[in-house]
PDB file of N, CA, C and O in Angstrom:
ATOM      1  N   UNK A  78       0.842  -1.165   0.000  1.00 88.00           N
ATOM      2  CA  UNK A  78       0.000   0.000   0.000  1.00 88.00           C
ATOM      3  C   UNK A  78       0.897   1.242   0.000  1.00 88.00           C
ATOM      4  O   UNK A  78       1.873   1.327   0.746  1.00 88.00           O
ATOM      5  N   UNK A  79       0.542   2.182  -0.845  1.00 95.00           N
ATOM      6  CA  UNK A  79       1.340   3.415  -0.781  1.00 95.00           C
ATOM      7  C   UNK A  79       0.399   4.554   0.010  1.00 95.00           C
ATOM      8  O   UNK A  79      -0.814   4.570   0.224  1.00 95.00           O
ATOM      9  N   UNK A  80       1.535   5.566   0.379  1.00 97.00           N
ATOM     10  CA  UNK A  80       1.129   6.104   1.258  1.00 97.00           C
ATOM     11  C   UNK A  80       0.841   8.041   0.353  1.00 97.00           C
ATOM     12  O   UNK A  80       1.773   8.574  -0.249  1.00 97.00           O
ATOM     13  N   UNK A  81       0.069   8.418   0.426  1.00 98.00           N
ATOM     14  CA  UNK A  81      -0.108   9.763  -0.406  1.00 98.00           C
ATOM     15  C   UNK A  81      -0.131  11.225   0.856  1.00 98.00           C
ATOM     16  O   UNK A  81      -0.700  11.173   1.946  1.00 98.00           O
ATOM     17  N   UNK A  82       0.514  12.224   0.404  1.00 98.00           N
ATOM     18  CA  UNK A  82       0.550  13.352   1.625  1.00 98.00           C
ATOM     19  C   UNK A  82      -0.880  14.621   0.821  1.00 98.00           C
ATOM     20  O   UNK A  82      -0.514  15.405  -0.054  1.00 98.00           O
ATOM     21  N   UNK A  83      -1.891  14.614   1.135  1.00 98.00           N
ATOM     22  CA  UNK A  83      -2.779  15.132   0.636  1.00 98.00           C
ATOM     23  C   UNK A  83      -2.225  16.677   0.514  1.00 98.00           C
ATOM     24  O   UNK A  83      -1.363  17.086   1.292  1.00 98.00           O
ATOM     25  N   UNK A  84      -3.013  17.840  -0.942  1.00 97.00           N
ATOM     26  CA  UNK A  84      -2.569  19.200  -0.872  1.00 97.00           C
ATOM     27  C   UNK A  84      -3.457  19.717  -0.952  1.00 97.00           C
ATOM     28  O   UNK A  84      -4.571  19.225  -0.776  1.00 97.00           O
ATOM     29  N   UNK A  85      -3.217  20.844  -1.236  1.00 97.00           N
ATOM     30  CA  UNK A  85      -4.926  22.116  -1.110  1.00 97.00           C
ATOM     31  C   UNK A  85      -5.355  21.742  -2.234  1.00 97.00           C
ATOM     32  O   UNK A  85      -4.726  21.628  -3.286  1.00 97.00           O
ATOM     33  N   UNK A  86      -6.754  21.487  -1.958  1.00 96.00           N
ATOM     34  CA  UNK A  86      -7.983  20.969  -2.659  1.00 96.00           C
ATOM     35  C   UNK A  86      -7.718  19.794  -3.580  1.00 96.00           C
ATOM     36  O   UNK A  86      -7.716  19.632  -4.800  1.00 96.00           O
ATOM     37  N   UNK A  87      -7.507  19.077  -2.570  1.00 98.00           N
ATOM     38  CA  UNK A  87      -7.594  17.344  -2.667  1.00 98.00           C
ATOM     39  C   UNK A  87      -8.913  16.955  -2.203  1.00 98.00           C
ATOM     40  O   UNK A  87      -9.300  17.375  -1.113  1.00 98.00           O
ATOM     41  N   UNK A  88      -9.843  15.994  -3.102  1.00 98.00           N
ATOM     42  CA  UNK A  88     -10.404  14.943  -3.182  1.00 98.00           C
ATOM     43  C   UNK A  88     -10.360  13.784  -3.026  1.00 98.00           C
ATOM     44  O   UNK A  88      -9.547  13.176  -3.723  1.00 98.00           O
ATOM     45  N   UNK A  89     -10.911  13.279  -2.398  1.00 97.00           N
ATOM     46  CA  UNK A  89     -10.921  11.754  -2.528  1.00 97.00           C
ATOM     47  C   UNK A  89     -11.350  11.272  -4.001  1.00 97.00           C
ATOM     48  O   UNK A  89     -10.831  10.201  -4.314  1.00 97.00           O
ATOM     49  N   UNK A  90     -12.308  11.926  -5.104  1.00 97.00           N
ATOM     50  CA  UNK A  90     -12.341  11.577  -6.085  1.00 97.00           C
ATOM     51  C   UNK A  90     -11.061  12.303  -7.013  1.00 97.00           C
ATOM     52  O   UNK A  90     -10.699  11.649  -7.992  1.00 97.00           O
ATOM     53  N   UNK A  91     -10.381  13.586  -6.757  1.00 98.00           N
ATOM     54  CA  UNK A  91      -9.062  14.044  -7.338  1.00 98.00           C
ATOM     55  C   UNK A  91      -7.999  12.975  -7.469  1.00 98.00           C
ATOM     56  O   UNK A  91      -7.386  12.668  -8.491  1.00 98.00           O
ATOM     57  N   UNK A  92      -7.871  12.378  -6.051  1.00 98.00           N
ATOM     58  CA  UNK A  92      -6.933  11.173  -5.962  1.00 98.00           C
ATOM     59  C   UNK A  92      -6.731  10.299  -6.545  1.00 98.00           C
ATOM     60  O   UNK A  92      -5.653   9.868  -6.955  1.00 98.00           O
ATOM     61  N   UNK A  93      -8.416   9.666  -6.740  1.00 96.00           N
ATOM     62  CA  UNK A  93      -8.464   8.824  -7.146  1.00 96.00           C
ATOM     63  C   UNK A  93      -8.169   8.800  -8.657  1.00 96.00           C
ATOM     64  O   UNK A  93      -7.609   7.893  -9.272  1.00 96.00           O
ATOM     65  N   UNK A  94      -8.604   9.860  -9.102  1.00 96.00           N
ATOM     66  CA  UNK A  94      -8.491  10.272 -11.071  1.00 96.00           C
ATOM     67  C   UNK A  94      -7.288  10.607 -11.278  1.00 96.00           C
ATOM     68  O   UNK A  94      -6.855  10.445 -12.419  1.00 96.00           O
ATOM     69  N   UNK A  95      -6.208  11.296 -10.005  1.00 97.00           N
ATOM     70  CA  UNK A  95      -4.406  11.171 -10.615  1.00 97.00           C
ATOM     71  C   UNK A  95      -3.961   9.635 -10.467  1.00 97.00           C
ATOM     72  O   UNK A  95      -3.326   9.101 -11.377  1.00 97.00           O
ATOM     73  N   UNK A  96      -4.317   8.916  -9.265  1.00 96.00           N
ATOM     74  CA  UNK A  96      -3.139   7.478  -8.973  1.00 96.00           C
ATOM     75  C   UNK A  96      -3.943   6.587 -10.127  1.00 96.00           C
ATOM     76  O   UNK A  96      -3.289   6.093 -11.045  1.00 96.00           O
ATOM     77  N   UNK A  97      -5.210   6.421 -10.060  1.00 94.00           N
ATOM     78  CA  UNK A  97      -5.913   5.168 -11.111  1.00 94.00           C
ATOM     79  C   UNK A  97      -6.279   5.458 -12.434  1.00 94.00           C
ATOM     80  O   UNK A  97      -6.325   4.552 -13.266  1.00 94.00           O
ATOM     81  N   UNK A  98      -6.602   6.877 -12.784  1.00 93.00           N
ATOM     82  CA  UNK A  98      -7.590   7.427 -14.239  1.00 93.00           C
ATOM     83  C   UNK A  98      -8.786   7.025 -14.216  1.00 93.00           C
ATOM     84  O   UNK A  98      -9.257   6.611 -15.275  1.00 93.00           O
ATOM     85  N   UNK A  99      -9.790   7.031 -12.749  1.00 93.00           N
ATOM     86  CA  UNK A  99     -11.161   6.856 -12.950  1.00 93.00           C
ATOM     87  C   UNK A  99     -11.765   6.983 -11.299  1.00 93.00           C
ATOM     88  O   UNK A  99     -11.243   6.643 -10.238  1.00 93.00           O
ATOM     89  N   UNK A 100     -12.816   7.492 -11.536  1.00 94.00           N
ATOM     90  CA  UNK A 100     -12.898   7.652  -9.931  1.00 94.00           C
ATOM     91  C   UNK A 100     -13.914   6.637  -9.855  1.00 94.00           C
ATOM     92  O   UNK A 100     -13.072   5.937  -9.293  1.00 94.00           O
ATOM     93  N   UNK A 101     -14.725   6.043  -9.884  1.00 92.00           N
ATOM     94  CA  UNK A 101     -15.720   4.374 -10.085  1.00 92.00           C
ATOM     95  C   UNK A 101     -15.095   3.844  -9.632  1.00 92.00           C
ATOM     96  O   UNK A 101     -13.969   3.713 -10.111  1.00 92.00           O
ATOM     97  N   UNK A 102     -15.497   3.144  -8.290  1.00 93.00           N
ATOM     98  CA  UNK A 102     -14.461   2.503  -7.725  1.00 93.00           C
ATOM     99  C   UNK A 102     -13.156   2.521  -7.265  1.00 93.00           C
ATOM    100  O   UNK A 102     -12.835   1.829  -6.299  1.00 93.00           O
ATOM    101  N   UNK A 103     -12.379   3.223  -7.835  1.00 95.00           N
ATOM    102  CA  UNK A 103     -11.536   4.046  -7.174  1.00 95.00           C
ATOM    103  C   UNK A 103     -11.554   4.399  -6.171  1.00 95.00           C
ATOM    104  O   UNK A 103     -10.897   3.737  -5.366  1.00 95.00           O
ATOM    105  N   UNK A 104     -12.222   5.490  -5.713  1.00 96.00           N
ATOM    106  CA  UNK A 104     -12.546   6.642  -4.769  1.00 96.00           C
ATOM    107  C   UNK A 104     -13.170   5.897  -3.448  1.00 96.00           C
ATOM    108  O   UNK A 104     -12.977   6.077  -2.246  1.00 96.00           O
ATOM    109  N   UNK A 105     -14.139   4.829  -4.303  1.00 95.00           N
ATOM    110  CA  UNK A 105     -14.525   3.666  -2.723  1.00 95.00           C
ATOM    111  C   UNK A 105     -13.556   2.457  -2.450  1.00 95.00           C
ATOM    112  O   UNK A 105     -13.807   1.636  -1.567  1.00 95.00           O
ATOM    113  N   UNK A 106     -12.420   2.381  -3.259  1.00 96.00           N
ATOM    114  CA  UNK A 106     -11.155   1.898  -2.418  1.00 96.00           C
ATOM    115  C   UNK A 106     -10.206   2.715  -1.699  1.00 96.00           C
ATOM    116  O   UNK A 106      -9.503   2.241  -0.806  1.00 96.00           O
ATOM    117  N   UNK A 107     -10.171   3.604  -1.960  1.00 97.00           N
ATOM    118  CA  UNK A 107      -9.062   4.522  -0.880  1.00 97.00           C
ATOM    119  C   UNK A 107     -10.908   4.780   0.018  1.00 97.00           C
ATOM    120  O   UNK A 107     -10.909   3.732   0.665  1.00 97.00           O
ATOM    121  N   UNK A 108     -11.670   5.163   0.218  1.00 97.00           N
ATOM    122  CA  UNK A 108     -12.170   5.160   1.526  1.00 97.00           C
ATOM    123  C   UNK A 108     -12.358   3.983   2.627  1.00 97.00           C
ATOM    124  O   UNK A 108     -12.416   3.904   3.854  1.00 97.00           O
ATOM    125  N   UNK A 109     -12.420   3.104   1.497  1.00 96.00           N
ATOM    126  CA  UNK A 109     -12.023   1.515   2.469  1.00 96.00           C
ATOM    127  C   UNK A 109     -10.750   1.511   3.126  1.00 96.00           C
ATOM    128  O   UNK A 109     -10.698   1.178   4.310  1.00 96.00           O
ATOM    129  N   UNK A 110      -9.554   1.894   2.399  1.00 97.00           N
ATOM    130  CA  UNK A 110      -8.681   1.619   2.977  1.00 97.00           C
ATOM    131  C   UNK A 110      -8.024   2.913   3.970  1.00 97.00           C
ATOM    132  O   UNK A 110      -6.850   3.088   4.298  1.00 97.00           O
ATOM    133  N   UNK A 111      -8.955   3.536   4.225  1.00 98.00           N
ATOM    134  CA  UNK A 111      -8.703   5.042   5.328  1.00 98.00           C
ATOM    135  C   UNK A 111      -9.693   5.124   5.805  1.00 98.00           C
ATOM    136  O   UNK A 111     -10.318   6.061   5.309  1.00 98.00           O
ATOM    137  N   UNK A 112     -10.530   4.329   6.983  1.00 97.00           N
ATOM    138  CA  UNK A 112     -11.404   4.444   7.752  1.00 97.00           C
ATOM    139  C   UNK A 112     -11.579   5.599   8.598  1.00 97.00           C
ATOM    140  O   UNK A 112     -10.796   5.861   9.512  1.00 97.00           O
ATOM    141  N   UNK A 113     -12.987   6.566   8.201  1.00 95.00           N
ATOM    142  CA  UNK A 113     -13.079   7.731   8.610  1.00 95.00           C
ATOM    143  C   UNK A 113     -12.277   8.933   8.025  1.00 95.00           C
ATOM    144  O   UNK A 113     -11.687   9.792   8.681  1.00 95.00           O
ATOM    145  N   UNK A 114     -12.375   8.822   6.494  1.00 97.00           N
ATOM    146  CA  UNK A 114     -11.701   9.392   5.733  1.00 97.00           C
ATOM    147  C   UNK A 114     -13.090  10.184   5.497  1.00 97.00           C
ATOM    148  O   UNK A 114     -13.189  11.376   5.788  1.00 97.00           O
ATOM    149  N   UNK A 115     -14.006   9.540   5.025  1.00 94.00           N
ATOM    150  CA  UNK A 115     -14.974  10.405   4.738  1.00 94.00           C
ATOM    151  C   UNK A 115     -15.562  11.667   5.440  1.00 94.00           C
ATOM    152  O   UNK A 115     -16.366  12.409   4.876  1.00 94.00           O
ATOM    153  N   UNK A 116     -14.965  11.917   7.101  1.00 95.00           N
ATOM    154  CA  UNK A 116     -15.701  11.946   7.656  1.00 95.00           C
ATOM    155  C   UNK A 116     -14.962  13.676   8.364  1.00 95.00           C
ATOM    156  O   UNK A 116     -15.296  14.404   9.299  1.00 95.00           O
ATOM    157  N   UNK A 117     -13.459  13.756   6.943  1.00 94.00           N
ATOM    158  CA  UNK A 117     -13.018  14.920   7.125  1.00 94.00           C
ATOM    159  C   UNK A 117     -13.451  15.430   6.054  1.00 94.00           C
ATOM    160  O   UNK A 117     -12.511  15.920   5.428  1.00 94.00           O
ATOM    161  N   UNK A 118     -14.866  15.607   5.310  1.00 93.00           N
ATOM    162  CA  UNK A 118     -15.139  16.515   4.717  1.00 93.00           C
ATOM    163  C   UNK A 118     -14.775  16.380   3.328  1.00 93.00           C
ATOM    164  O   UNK A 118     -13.842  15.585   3.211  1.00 93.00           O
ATOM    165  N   UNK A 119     -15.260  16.980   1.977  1.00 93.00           N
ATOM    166  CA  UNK A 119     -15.595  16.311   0.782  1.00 93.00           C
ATOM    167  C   UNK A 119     -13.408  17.204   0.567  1.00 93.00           C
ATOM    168  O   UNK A 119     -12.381  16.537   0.440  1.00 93.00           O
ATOM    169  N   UNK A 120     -13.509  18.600   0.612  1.00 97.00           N
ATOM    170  CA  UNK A 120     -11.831  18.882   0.754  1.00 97.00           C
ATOM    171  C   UNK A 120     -11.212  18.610   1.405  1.00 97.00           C
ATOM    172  O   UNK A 120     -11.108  19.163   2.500  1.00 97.00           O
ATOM    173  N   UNK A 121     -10.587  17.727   1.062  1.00 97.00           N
ATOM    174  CA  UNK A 121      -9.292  17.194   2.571  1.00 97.00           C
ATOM    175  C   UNK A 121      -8.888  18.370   2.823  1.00 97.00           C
ATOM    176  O   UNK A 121      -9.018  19.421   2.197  1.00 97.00           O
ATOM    177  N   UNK A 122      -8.065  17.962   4.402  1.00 96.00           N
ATOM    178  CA  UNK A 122      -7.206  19.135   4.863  1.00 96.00           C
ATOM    179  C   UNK A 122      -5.982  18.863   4.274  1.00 96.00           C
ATOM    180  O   UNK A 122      -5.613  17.689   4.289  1.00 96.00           O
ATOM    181  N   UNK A 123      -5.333  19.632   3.801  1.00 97.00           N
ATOM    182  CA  UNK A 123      -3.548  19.887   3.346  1.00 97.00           C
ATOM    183  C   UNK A 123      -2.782  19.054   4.398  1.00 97.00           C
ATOM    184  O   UNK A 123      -3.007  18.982   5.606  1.00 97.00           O
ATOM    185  N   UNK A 124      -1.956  18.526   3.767  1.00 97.00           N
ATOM    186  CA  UNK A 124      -1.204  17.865   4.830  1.00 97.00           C
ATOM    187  C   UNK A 124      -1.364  16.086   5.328  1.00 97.00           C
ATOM    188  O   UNK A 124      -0.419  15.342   5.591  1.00 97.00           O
ATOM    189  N   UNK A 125      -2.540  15.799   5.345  1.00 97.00           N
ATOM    190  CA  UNK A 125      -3.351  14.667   5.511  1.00 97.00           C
ATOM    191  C   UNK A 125      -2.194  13.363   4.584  1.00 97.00           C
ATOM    192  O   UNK A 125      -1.826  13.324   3.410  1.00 97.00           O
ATOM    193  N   UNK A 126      -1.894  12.386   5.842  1.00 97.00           N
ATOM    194  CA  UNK A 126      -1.393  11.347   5.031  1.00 97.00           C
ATOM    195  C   UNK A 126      -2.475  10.263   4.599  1.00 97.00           C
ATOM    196  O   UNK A 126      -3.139   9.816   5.534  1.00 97.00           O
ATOM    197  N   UNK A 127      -2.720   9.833   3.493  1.00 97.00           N
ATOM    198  CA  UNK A 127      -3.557   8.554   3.244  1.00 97.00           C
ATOM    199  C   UNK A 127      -3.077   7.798   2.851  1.00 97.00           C
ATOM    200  O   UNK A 127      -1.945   7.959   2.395  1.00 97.00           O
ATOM    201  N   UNK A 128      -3.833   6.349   2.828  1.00 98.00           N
ATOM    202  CA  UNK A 128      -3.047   5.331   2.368  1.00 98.00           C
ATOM    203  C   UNK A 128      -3.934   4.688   1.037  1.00 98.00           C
ATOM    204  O   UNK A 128      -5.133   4.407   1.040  1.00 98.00           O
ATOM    205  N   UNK A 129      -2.949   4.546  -0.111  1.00 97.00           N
ATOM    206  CA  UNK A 129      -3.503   4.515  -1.690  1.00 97.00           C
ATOM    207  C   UNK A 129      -3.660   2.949  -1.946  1.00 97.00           C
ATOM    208  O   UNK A 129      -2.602   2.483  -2.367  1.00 97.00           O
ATOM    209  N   UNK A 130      -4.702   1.977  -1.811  1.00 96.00           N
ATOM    210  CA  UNK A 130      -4.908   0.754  -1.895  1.00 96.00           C
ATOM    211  C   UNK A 130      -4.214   0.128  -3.620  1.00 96.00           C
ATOM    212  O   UNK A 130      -4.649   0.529  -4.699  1.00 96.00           O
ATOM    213  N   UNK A 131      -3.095  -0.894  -3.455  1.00 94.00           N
ATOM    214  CA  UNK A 131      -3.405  -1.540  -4.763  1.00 94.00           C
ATOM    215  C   UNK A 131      -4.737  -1.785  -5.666  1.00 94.00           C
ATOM    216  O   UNK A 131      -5.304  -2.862  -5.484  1.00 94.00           O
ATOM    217  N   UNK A 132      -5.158  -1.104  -6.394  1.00 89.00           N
ATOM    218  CA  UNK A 132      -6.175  -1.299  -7.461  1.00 89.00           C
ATOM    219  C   UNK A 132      -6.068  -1.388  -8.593  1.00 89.00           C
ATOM    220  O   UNK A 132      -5.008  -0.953  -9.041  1.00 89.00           O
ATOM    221  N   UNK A 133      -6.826  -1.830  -9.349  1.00 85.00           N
ATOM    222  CA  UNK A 133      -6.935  -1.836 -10.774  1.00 85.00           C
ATOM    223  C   UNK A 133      -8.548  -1.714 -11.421  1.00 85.00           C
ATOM    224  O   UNK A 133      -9.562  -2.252 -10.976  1.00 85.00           O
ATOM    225  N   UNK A 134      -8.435  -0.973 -12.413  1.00 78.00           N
ATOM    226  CA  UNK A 134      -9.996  -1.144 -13.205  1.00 78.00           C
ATOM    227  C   UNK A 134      -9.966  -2.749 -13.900  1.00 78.00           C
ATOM    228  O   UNK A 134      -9.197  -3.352 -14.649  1.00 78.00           O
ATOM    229  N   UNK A 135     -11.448  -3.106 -13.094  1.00 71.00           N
ATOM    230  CA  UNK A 135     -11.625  -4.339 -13.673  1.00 71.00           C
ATOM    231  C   UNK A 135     -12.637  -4.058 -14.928  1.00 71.00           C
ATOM    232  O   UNK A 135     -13.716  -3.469 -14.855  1.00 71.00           O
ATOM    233  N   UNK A 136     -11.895  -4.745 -16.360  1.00 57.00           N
ATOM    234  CA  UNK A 136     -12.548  -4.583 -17.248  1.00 57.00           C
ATOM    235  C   UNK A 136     -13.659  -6.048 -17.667  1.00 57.00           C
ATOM    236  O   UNK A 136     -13.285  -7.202 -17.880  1.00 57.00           O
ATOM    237  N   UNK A 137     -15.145  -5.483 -17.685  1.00 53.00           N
ATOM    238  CA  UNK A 137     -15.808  -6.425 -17.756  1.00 53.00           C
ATOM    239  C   UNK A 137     -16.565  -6.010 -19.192  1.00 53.00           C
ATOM    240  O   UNK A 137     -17.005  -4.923 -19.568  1.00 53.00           O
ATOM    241  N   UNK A 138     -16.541  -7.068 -19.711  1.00 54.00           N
ATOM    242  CA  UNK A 138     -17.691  -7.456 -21.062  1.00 54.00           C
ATOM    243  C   UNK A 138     -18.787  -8.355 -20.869  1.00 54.00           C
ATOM    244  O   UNK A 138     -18.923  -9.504 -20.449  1.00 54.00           O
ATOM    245  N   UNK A 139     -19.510  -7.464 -21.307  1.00 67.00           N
ATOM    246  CA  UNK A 139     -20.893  -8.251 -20.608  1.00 67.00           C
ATOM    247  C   UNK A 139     -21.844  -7.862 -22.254  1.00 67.00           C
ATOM    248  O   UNK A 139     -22.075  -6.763 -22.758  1.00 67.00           O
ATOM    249  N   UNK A 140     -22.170  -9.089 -22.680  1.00 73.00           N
ATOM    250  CA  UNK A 140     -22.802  -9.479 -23.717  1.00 73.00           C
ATOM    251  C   UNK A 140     -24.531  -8.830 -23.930  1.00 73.00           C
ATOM    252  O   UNK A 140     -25.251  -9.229 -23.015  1.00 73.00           O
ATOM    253  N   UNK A 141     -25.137  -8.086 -24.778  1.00 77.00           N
ATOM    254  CA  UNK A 141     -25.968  -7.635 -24.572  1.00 77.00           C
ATOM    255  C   UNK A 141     -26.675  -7.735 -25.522  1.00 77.00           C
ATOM    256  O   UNK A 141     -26.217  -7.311 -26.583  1.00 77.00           O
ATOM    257  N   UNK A 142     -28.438  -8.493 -25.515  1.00 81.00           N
ATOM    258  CA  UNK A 142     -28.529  -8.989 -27.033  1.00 81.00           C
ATOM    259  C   UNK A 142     -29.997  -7.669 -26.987  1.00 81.00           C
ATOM    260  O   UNK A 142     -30.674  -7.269 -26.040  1.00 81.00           O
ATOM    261  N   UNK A 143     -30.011  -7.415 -28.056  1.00 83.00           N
ATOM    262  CA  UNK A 143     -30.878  -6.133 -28.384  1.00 83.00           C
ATOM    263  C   UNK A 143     -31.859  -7.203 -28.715  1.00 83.00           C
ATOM    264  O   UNK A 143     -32.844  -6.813 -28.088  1.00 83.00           O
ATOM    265  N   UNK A 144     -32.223  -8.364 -29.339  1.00 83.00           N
ATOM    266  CA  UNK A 144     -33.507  -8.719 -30.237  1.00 83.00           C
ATOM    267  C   UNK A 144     -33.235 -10.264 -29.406  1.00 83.00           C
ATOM    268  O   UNK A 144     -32.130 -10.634 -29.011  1.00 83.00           O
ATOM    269  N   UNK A 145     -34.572 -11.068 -29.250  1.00 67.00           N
ATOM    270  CA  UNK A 145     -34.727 -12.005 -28.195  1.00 67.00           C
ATOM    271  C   UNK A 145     -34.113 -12.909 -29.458  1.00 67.00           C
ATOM    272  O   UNK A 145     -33.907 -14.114 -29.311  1.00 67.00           O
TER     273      UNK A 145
END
């Protein structure tokens, strides 16, 4: 797990769209992995260490038939 030093006007979804390129899921793995992260407010405070969960976008194909 890496560790990130939050700056002025950091997001938890900002974060998530520099370390991964998508905040979907993203954004609800770094709050999993910083319990009571949510709970400093949608702008982090400056300074704030978090911790950046190994993730990846899971790419799914899912088959979709237009006509029965």
């Amino acid at each position: 797990m890496e560790q990130y030093t939050t700056m002025e006007g950091d997001t938890a979804d900002l974060i998530a769209y520099r370390r991964y390129g998508v905040t979907h899921g993203a954004t609800e793995a770094i709050l999993r992995a910083n319990p009571g992260l949510a709970a400093a407010g949608t702008k982090l405070p400056e300074g704030m260490t978090i911790n950046l969960p190994a993730w990846s976008v899971k790419k799914e194909l899912k088959t979709v038939r237009i006509w029965s």
